Coordinates of C-alpha atoms and ligand atoms in Angstrom, one line a residue:
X1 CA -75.6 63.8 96.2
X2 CA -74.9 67.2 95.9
X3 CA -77.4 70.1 96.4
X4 CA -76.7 71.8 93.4
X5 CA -76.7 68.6 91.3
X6 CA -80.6 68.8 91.2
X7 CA -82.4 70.0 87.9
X8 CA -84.4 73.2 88.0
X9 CA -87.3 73.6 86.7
X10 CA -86.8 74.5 82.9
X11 CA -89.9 75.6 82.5
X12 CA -91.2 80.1 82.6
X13 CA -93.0 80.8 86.0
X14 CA -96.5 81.5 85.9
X15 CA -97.8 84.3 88.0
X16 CA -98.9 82.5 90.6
X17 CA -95.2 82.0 91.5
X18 CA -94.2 85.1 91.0
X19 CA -94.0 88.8 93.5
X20 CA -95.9 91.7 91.8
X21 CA -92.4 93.2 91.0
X22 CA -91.6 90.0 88.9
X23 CA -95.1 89.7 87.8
X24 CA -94.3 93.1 85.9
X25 CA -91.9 91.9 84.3
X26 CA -93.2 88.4 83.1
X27 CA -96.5 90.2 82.0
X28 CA -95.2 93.3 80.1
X29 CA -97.0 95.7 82.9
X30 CA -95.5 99.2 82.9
X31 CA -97.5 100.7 85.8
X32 CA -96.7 98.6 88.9
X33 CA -100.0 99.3 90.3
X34 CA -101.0 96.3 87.8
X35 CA -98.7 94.6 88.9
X36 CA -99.9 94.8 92.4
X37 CA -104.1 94.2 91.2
X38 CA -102.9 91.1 89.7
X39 CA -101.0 90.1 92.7
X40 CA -103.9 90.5 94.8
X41 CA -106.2 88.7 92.6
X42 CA -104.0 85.9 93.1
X43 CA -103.3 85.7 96.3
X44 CA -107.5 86.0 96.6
X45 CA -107.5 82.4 94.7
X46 CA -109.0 84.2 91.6
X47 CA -109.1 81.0 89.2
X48 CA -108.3 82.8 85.8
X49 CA -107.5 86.0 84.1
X50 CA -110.9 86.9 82.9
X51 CA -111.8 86.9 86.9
X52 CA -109.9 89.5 87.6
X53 CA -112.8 92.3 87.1
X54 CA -110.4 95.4 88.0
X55 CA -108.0 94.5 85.1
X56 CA -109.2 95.8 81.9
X57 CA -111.1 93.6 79.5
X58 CA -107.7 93.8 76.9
X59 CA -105.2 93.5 79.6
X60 CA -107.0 90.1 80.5
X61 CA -107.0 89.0 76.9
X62 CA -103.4 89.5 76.5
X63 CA -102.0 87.7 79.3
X64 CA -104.3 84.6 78.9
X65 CA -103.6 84.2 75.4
X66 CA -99.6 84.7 76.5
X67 CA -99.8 82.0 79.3
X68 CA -102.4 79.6 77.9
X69 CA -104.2 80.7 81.3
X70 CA -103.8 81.7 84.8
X71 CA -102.4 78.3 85.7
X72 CA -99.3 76.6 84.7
X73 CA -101.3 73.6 86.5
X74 CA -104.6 71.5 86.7
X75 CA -106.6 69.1 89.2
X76 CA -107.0 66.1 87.4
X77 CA -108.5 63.9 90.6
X78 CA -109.8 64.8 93.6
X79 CA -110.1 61.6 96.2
X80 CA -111.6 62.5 100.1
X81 CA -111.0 60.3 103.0
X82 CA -113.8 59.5 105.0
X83 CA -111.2 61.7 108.1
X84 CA -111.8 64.4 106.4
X85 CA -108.3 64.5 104.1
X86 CA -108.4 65.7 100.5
X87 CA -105.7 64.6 97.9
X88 CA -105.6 65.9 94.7
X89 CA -103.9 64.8 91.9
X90 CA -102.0 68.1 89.9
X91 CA -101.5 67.2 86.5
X92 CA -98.4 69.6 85.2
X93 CA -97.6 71.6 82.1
X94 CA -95.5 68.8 81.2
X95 CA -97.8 65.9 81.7
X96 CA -96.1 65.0 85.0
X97 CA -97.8 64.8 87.7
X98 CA -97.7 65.4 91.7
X99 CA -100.1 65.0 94.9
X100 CA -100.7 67.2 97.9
X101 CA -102.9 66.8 100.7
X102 CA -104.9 68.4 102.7
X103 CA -105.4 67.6 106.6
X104 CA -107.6 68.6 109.1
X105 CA -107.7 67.8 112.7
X106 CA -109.8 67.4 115.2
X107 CA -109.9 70.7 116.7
X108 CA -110.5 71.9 112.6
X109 CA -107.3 73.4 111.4
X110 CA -106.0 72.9 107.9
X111 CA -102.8 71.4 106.8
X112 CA -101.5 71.7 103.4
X113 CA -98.9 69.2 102.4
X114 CA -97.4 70.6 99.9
X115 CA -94.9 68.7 97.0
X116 CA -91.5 70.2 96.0
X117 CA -90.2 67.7 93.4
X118 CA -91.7 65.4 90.7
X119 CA -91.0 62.1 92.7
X120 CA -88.3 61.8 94.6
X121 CA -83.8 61.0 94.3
X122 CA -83.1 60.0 97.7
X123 CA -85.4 56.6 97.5
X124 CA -85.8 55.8 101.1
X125 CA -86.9 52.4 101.5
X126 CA -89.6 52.7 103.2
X127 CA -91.7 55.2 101.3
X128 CA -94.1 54.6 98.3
X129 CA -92.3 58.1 96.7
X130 CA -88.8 57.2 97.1
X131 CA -89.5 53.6 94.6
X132 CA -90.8 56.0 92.1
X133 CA -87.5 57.7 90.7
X134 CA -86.8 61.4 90.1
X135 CA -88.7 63.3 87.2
X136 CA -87.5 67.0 88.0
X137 CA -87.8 69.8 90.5
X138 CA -91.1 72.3 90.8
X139 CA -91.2 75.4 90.1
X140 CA -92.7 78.2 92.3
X141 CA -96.0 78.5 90.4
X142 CA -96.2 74.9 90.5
X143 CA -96.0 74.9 94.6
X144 CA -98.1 77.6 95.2
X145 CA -100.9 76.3 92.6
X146 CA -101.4 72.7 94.9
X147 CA -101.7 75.5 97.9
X148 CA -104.5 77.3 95.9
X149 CA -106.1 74.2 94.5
X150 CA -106.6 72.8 98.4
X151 CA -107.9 76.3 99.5
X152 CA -110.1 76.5 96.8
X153 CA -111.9 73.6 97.5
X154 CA -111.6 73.6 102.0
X155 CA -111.3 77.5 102.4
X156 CA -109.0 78.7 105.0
X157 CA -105.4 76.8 105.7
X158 CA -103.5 78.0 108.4
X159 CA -100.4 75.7 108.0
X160 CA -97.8 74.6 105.2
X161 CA -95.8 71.0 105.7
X162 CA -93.2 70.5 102.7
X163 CA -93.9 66.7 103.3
X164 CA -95.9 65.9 100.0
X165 CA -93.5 64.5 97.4
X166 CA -89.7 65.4 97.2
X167 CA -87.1 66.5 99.0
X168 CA -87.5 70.4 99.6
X169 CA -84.2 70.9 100.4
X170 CA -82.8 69.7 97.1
X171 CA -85.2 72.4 95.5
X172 CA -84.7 75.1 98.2
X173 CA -84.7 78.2 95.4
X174 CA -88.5 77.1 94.7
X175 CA -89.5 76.3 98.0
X176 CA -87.6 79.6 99.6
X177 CA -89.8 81.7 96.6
X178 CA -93.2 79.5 98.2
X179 CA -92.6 80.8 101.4
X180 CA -91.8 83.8 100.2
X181 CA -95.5 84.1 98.9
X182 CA -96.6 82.3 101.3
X183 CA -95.7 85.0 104.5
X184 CA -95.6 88.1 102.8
X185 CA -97.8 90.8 104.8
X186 CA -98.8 92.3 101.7
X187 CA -99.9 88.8 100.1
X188 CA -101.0 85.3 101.9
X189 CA -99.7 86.8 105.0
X190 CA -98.9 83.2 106.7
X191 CA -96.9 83.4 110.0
X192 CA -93.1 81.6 109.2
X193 CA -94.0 79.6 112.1
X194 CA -97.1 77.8 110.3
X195 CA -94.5 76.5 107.7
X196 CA -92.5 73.4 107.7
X197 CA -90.1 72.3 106.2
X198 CA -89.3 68.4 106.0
X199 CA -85.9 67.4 105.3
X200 CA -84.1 63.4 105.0
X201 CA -80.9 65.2 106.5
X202 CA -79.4 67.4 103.2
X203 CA -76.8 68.7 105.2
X204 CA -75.7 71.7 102.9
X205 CA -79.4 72.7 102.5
X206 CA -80.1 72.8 106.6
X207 CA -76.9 74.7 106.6
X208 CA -78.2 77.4 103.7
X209 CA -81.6 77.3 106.0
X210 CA -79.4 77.9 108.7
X211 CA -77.5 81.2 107.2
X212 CA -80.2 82.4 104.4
X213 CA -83.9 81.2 106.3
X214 CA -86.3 81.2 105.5
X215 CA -87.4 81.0 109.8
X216 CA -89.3 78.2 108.8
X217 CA -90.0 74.9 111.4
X218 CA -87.4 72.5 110.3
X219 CA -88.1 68.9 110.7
X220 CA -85.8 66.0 110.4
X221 CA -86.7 62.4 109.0
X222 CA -84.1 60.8 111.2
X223 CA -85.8 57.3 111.6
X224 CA -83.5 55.5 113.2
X225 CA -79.9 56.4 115.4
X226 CA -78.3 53.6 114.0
X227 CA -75.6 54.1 111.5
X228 CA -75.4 51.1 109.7
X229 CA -79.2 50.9 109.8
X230 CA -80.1 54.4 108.8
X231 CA -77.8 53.9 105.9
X232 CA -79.5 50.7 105.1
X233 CA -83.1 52.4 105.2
X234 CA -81.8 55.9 103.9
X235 CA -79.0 56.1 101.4
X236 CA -78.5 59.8 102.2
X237 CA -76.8 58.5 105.1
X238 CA -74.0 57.1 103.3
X239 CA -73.2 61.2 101.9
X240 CA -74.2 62.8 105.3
X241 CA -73.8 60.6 108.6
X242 CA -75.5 60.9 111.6
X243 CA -72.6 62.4 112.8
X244 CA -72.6 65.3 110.3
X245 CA -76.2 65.6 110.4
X246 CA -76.1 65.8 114.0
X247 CA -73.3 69.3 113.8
X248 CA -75.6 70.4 111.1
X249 CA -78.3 70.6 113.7
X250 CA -76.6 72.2 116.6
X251 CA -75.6 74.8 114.3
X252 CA -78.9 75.4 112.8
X253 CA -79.9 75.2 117.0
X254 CA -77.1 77.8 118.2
X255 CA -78.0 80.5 115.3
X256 CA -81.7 80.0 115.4
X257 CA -82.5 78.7 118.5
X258 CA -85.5 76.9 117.0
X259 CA -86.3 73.2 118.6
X260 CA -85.8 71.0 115.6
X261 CA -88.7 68.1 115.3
X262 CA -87.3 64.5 114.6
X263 CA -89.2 62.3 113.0
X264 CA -89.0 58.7 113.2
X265 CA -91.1 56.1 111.0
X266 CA -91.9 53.4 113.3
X267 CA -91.2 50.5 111.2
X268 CA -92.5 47.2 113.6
X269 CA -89.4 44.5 113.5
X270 CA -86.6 47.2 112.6
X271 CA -86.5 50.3 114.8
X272 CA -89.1 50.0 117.3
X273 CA -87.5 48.1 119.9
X274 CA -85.9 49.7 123.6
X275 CA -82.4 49.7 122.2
X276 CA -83.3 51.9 119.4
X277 CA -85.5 54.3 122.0
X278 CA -82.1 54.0 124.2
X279 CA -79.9 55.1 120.9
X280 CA -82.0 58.1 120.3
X281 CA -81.9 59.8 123.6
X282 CA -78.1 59.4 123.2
X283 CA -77.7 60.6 120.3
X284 CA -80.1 63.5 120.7
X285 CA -78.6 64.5 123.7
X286 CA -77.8 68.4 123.6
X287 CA -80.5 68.9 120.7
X288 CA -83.4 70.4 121.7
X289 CA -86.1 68.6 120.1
X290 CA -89.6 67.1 120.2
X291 CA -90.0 63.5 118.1
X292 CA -92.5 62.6 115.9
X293 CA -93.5 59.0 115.8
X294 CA -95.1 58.0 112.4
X295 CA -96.2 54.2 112.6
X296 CA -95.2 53.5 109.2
X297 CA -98.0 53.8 106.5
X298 CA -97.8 50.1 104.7
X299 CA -97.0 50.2 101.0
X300 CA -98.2 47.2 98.6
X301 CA -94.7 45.9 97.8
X302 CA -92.5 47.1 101.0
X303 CA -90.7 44.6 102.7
X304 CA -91.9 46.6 106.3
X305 CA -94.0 45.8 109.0
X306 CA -96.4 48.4 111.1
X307 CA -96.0 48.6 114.3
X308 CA -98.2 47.2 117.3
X309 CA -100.1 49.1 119.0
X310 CA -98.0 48.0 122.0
X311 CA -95.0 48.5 120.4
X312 CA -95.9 52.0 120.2
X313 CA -97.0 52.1 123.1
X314 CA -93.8 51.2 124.8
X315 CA -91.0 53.1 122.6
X316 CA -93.2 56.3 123.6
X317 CA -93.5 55.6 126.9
X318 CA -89.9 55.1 127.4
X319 CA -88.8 58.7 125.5
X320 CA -91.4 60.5 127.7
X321 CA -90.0 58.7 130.6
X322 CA -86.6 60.3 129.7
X323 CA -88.3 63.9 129.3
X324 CA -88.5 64.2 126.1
X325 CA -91.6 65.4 124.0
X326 CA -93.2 62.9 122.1
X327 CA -96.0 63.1 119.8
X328 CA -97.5 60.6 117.7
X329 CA -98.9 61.7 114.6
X330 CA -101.9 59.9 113.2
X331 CA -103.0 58.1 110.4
X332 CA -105.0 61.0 108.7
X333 CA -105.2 60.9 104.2
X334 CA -104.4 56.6 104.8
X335 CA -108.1 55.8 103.2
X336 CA -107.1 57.9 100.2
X337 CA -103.4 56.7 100.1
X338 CA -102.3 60.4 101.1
X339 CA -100.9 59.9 104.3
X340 CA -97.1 60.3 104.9
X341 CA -95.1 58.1 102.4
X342 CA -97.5 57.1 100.4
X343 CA -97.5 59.5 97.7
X344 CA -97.4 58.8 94.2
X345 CA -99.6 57.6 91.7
X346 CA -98.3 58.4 88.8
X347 CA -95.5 60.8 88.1
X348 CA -96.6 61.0 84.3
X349 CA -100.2 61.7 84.5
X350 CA -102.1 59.2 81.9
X351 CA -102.2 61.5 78.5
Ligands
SAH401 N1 -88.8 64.1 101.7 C1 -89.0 64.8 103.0 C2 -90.5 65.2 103.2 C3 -91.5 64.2 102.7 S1 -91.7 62.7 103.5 C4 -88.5 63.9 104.1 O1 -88.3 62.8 103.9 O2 -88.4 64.5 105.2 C5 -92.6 63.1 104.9 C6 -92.4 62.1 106.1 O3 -93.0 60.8 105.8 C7 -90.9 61.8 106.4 O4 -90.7 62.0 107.8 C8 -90.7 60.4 106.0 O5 -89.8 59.7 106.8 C9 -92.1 59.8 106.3 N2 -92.4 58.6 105.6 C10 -92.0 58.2 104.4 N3 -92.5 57.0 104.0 C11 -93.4 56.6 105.1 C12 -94.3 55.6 105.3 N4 -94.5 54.6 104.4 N5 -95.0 55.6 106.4 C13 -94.9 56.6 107.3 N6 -94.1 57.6 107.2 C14 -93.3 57.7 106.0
SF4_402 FE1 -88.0 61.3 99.4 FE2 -88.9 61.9 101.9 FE3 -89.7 59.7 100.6 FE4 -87.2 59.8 101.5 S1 -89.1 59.8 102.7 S2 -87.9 59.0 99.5 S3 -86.7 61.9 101.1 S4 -90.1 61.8 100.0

């Protein structure tokens, strides 16, 4: 699969993906200081037009009867975890739909987990998303309107993952324009550093990261440093090999000098065992990086086990005991289905 092979979004951009410059030009605006007052409005998570009391009462008129509306997007469910996770369900302007998340830890800081693609191409086994198909990329608008339905309803997020549905790097023009609006000081005015960007190992995308930026955190669904197994698990394995995917990184390392985070789905009788532990820290070897163990999230259907809680335990233990950082992420968003991998409800959203 090739980068550029991946549809764009056919549809116009709504304002909420768009820089006050562009916003000019999608909303007929001559003076750019309107330009700039609509900007702000949005970034300010105004919900419509009409809100936008410094606008006048005609200007308002005009642009909601030219985009049907402020949003290109709606909420059409809202589901809370007892942990405190939110997952909305985003119906689009095409009746597709896509889910993001919102988590919060225990010390209180907010997570968005944002979607870049109606489903997903590269249909890793393991993950609810991957058996759903491909529908079609996001646009920007579409992105940035999950961001402002979860801070509309939990107030202040601090950090963006691109781990909701889709493979960002196979949409990178949309998810570059997110962060974009995202980090810009006269907008949202996130730090880079609070963004992430979650890739299965698109080699040509972490090298256009690598060249282009955005200085996002980069993270790597590696899984497993097994070849024949990865390839078995993820069929973007068979286009870019470990080997490749490996360069890719230490190039991305030497111009950006950014520790990379690997993560690994723990799946129990596949890739948790000491001789997969002892693979990694081979293969990792140069790379500076911290991993990621995510006991996998079990989906109705998937031939996959979860791992024990001694399994864990041990595979862990022996990567710490080599040096290498080691977190284990939690199972935050599972009571709502919304934790990592098991996205997707529906892509078409019923009519
Ligand atoms: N498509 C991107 C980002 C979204 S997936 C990527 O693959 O990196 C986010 C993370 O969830 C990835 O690390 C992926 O390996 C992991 N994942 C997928 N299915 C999972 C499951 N059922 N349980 C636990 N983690 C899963
Ligand atoms: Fe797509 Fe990521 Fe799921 Fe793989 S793990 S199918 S890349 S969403």
């Amino acid at each position: 699969m090739e980068a550029s092979q991946s549809p764009q979004s056919p549809l116009p951009v709504f304002p909420s993906g768009l820089e006050p410059k562009e916003i000019a030009q999608a909303c007929g605006l001559d003076e750019a200081y309107r330009a700039k007052q609509l900007y702000s409005w949005i970034v300010k998570g105004a919900p419509s037009f009409d809100a936008m009391t410094s606008l006048p009462q005609e200007l308002r008129a005009l642009l909601d009867q030219r985009f049907g509306g402020l949003r290109s997007s709606s909420v059409s469910s809202a589901l809370e975890d007892g942990d405190g996770s939110l997952k909305l369900q985003v119906r689009l302007r095409d009746g597709a739909a896509v889910e993001c998340v919102l988590l919060e830890d225990i010390e209180g800081r907010k997570t968005a987990c944002l979607s870049s693609q109606v489903g997903c191409p590269m249909a890793c086994q393991f993950c609810r998303t991957g058996t759903l198909g491909f529908l079609r990329n996001l646009g920007p608008d579409e992105i940035m309107e999950q961001f402002y339905f979860l801070k509309e309803r939990r107030g202040f997020i601090s950090n963006v993952v691109f781990m909701g549905m889709g493979e960002p790097l196979l949409n990178l023009p949309a998810v570059r324009k997110a962060c974009f609006l995202l980090s810009d000081p006269e907008g949202l005015g996130m730090s880079l550093r609070k963004i992430t960007i979650s890739t299965s190992g698109i080699v040509p995308g972490i090298l256009d990261l690598t060249e282009h930026g955005p200085k996002v955190r980069l993270a790597v669904s590696l899984t497993t440093a097994d070849d024949a197994l990865r390839t078995e698990l993820m069929p973007v394995n068979k286009r870019w090999d470990l080997t490749e995917l490996k360069a890719a990184l230490l190039e991305y390392q030497a111009k950006t000098r950014e520790r990379i985070t690997l993560e690994l789905v723990l799946l129990g009788d596949r890739n948790a065992d000491k001789e997969s532990a002892e693979k990694l820290l081979r293969w990792i070897g140069p790379l500076r990086a911290q991993v990621n163990i995510i006991p996998w999230n079990s989906v109705p259907g998937l031939p996959f086990k979860e791992p024990s809680k001694a399994q864990l335990k041990a595979f862990s233990e022996h990567l710490a005991s080599q040096g290498l950082i080691c977190v284990q992420r939690m199972h935050r968003g599972r009571g709502v289905m919304g934790a990592c991998g098991q996205l997707g409800d529906t892509l078409r959203a019923d009519p």
